[in-house]
PDB file of C-alpha atoms in Angstrom:
ATOM      1  CA  UNK A  19      -2.284  70.981   9.509  1.00 49.00           C
ATOM      2  CA  UNK A  20      -2.389  68.109  11.999  1.00 52.00           C
ATOM      3  CA  UNK A  21      -3.994  64.846  11.032  1.00 53.00           C
ATOM      4  CA  UNK A  22      -6.172  63.069  13.561  1.00 55.00           C
ATOM      5  CA  UNK A  23      -5.597  59.442  14.391  1.00 56.00           C
ATOM      6  CA  UNK A  24      -8.735  57.334  14.331  1.00 51.00           C
ATOM      7  CA  UNK A  25      -8.648  54.374  16.651  1.00 48.00           C
ATOM      8  CA  UNK A  26     -10.892  51.352  16.526  1.00 50.00           C
ATOM      9  CA  UNK A  27     -11.903  49.782  19.824  1.00 50.00           C
ATOM     10  CA  UNK A  28     -10.574  46.280  20.298  1.00 50.00           C
ATOM     11  CA  UNK A  29     -12.623  43.840  22.370  1.00 49.00           C
ATOM     12  CA  UNK A  30     -11.260  42.962  25.791  1.00 63.00           C
ATOM     13  CA  UNK A  31     -13.244  39.736  26.178  1.00 80.00           C
ATOM     14  CA  UNK A  32     -13.700  36.650  24.062  1.00 89.00           C
ATOM     15  CA  UNK A  33     -16.251  36.693  21.262  1.00 94.00           C
ATOM     16  CA  UNK A  34     -19.060  34.171  21.736  1.00 95.00           C
ATOM     17  CA  UNK A  35     -20.755  32.831  18.623  1.00 96.00           C
ATOM     18  CA  UNK A  36     -24.527  32.343  18.502  1.00 95.00           C
ATOM     19  CA  UNK A  37     -26.835  31.042  15.734  1.00 96.00           C
ATOM     20  CA  UNK A  38     -27.897  34.655  15.029  1.00 97.00           C
ATOM     21  CA  UNK A  39     -24.393  36.223  15.106  1.00 98.00           C
ATOM     22  CA  UNK A  40     -22.048  36.962  18.007  1.00 98.00           C
ATOM     23  CA  UNK A  41     -21.349  39.088  21.052  1.00 97.00           C
ATOM     24  CA  UNK A  42     -18.172  40.312  22.710  1.00 97.00           C
ATOM     25  CA  UNK A  43     -17.969  41.549  26.288  1.00 96.00           C
ATOM     26  CA  UNK A  44     -16.041  44.823  26.132  1.00 96.00           C
ATOM     27  CA  UNK A  45     -16.049  45.696  29.820  1.00 95.00           C
ATOM     28  CA  UNK A  46     -17.770  44.754  33.046  1.00 94.00           C
ATOM     29  CA  UNK A  47     -17.791  45.854  36.645  1.00 93.00           C
ATOM     30  CA  UNK A  48     -20.085  45.868  39.672  1.00 94.00           C
ATOM     31  CA  UNK A  49     -23.645  46.343  38.387  1.00 96.00           C
ATOM     32  CA  UNK A  50     -22.840  46.792  34.694  1.00 96.00           C
ATOM     33  CA  UNK A  51     -21.631  44.985  31.583  1.00 96.00           C
ATOM     34  CA  UNK A  52     -20.936  46.405  28.097  1.00 97.00           C
ATOM     35  CA  UNK A  53     -21.222  44.167  25.022  1.00 97.00           C
ATOM     36  CA  UNK A  54     -20.754  44.573  21.280  1.00 98.00           C
ATOM     37  CA  UNK A  55     -23.491  42.558  19.565  1.00 98.00           C
ATOM     38  CA  UNK A  56     -23.512  41.591  15.874  1.00 98.00           C
ATOM     39  CA  UNK A  57     -26.699  40.200  14.318  1.00 98.00           C
ATOM     40  CA  UNK A  58     -26.504  38.668  10.854  1.00 98.00           C
ATOM     41  CA  UNK A  59     -28.950  39.886   8.169  1.00 98.00           C
ATOM     42  CA  UNK A  60     -32.350  38.200   8.445  1.00 98.00           C
ATOM     43  CA  UNK A  61     -31.688  36.815  11.932  1.00 98.00           C
ATOM     44  CA  UNK A  62     -33.126  37.603  15.346  1.00 97.00           C
ATOM     45  CA  UNK A  63     -32.531  36.828  18.989  1.00 97.00           C
ATOM     46  CA  UNK A  64     -35.116  34.989  21.054  1.00 96.00           C
ATOM     47  CA  UNK A  65     -38.133  36.757  22.500  1.00 97.00           C
ATOM     48  CA  UNK A  66     -36.882  36.947  26.069  1.00 97.00           C
ATOM     49  CA  UNK A  67     -36.782  38.758  29.389  1.00 97.00           C
ATOM     50  CA  UNK A  68     -34.420  39.126  32.335  1.00 97.00           C
ATOM     51  CA  UNK A  69     -35.338  39.169  36.028  1.00 97.00           C
ATOM     52  CA  UNK A  70     -32.177  40.907  37.219  1.00 97.00           C
ATOM     53  CA  UNK A  71     -31.126  43.443  34.596  1.00 98.00           C
ATOM     54  CA  UNK A  72     -32.190  46.232  32.262  1.00 98.00           C
ATOM     55  CA  UNK A  73     -30.491  46.955  28.936  1.00 98.00           C
ATOM     56  CA  UNK A  74     -29.676  49.993  26.808  1.00 98.00           C
ATOM     57  CA  UNK A  75     -29.097  49.332  23.085  1.00 98.00           C
ATOM     58  CA  UNK A  76     -27.238  51.794  20.844  1.00 98.00           C
ATOM     59  CA  UNK A  77     -27.115  51.017  17.113  1.00 98.00           C
ATOM     60  CA  UNK A  78     -23.636  51.482  15.612  1.00 98.00           C
ATOM     61  CA  UNK A  79     -24.439  50.310  12.065  1.00 98.00           C
ATOM     62  CA  UNK A  80     -27.204  48.519  10.223  1.00 98.00           C
ATOM     63  CA  UNK A  81     -30.905  48.439  11.021  1.00 98.00           C
ATOM     64  CA  UNK A  82     -32.468  47.077  14.217  1.00 98.00           C
ATOM     65  CA  UNK A  83     -36.061  45.977  14.621  1.00 98.00           C
ATOM     66  CA  UNK A  84     -36.753  46.143  18.347  1.00 98.00           C
ATOM     67  CA  UNK A  85     -39.686  44.642  20.203  1.00 98.00           C
ATOM     68  CA  UNK A  86     -40.024  45.882  23.787  1.00 98.00           C
ATOM     69  CA  UNK A  87     -43.226  44.847  25.528  1.00 97.00           C
ATOM     70  CA  UNK A  88     -46.044  45.796  23.135  1.00 97.00           C
ATOM     71  CA  UNK A  89     -43.937  48.372  21.247  1.00 97.00           C
ATOM     72  CA  UNK A  90     -42.131  47.582  17.991  1.00 98.00           C
ATOM     73  CA  UNK A  91     -39.748  50.097  16.402  1.00 98.00           C
ATOM     74  CA  UNK A  92     -37.027  50.362  13.757  1.00 98.00           C
ATOM     75  CA  UNK A  93     -33.721  51.940  14.777  1.00 98.00           C
ATOM     76  CA  UNK A  94     -30.868  53.124  12.541  1.00 98.00           C
ATOM     77  CA  UNK A  95     -27.256  54.046  13.314  1.00 98.00           C
ATOM     78  CA  UNK A  96     -26.867  56.455  16.264  1.00 98.00           C
ATOM     79  CA  UNK A  97     -30.342  55.669  17.633  1.00 98.00           C
ATOM     80  CA  UNK A  98     -30.969  53.883  20.908  1.00 98.00           C
ATOM     81  CA  UNK A  99     -33.611  52.293  23.108  1.00 98.00           C
ATOM     82  CA  UNK A 100     -34.074  51.141  26.710  1.00 98.00           C
ATOM     83  CA  UNK A 101     -35.314  47.690  27.768  1.00 98.00           C
ATOM     84  CA  UNK A 102     -36.605  47.691  31.371  1.00 98.00           C
ATOM     85  CA  UNK A 103     -36.027  44.745  33.684  1.00 98.00           C
ATOM     86  CA  UNK A 104     -38.747  42.037  33.484  1.00 98.00           C
ATOM     87  CA  UNK A 105     -39.939  43.228  30.039  1.00 98.00           C
ATOM     88  CA  UNK A 106     -40.270  40.826  27.093  1.00 98.00           C
ATOM     89  CA  UNK A 107     -38.002  41.975  24.265  1.00 98.00           C
ATOM     90  CA  UNK A 108     -36.444  40.901  20.989  1.00 98.00           C
ATOM     91  CA  UNK A 109     -33.751  42.234  18.659  1.00 98.00           C
ATOM     92  CA  UNK A 110     -33.910  41.542  14.908  1.00 98.00           C
ATOM     93  CA  UNK A 111     -31.881  42.469  11.840  1.00 98.00           C
ATOM     94  CA  UNK A 112     -34.345  43.057   8.964  1.00 98.00           C
ATOM     95  CA  UNK A 113     -31.619  44.588   6.801  1.00 97.00           C
ATOM     96  CA  UNK A 114     -29.100  43.271   4.278  1.00 97.00           C
ATOM     97  CA  UNK A 115     -25.940  44.246   6.193  1.00 98.00           C
ATOM     98  CA  UNK A 116     -24.760  43.111   9.606  1.00 98.00           C
ATOM     99  CA  UNK A 117     -26.369  44.909  12.558  1.00 98.00           C
ATOM    100  CA  UNK A 118     -23.802  46.115  15.101  1.00 98.00           C
ATOM    101  CA  UNK A 119     -24.877  47.554  18.423  1.00 98.00           C
ATOM    102  CA  UNK A 120     -23.546  48.311  21.862  1.00 98.00           C
ATOM    103  CA  UNK A 121     -25.518  46.892  24.779  1.00 98.00           C
ATOM    104  CA  UNK A 122     -25.131  48.294  28.282  1.00 98.00           C
ATOM    105  CA  UNK A 123     -26.576  46.011  30.956  1.00 98.00           C
ATOM    106  CA  UNK A 124     -27.349  47.292  34.457  1.00 98.00           C
ATOM    107  CA  UNK A 125     -28.456  45.158  37.379  1.00 97.00           C
ATOM    108  CA  UNK A 126     -27.647  43.113  40.444  1.00 94.00           C
ATOM    109  CA  UNK A 127     -26.910  39.960  38.420  1.00 96.00           C
ATOM    110  CA  UNK A 128     -25.667  39.924  34.810  1.00 95.00           C
ATOM    111  CA  UNK A 129     -25.111  36.217  34.088  1.00 93.00           C
ATOM    112  CA  UNK A 130     -26.060  34.664  30.754  1.00 89.00           C
ATOM    113  CA  UNK A 131     -28.381  32.280  32.629  1.00 93.00           C
ATOM    114  CA  UNK A 132     -30.772  35.160  33.492  1.00 95.00           C
ATOM    115  CA  UNK A 133     -32.635  34.654  30.210  1.00 94.00           C
ATOM    116  CA  UNK A 134     -36.255  33.519  30.128  1.00 95.00           C
ATOM    117  CA  UNK A 135     -37.015  32.565  26.501  1.00 95.00           C
ATOM    118  CA  UNK A 136     -40.616  32.788  25.283  1.00 95.00           C
ATOM    119  CA  UNK A 137     -39.877  32.016  21.607  1.00 94.00           C
ATOM    120  CA  UNK A 138     -36.670  31.039  19.835  1.00 92.00           C
ATOM    121  CA  UNK A 139     -35.971  30.427  16.128  1.00 94.00           C
ATOM    122  CA  UNK A 140     -33.096  28.066  17.000  1.00 90.00           C
ATOM    123  CA  UNK A 141     -34.942  25.710  19.385  1.00 87.00           C
ATOM    124  CA  UNK A 142     -32.805  26.612  22.392  1.00 77.00           C
ATOM    125  CA  UNK A 143     -34.263  25.593  25.734  1.00 65.00           C
ATOM    126  CA  UNK A 144     -36.055  27.994  28.028  1.00 56.00           C
ATOM    127  CA  UNK A 145     -33.794  29.107  30.888  1.00 49.00           C
TER     128      UNK A 145
END
């Protein structure tokens, strides 16, 4: 009987710390960027939108509370959602373990300065 090797993906980019957790850019190319996002229990990202990109979120582990426009939903591991360009959205971790998700961004511009913040728990300025 052959045993299977299980490999764990290692990040290719630097991990950036945020008040709510961290993110690591795994890969990027023309028109897309892939990030691994970790949100600490009880924390949430700002209510925000982007002019130049859409996002797909896939939950790896933990529980995600997602606000997208007027819709609010709870996602568990192996569930996903789509955030259209120019739509107000927020990601929260209502659980007791770290939320880990993969974010796939698509768009003409994917810079971190394409964030319009409407509300932020950490008093960061509006971009």
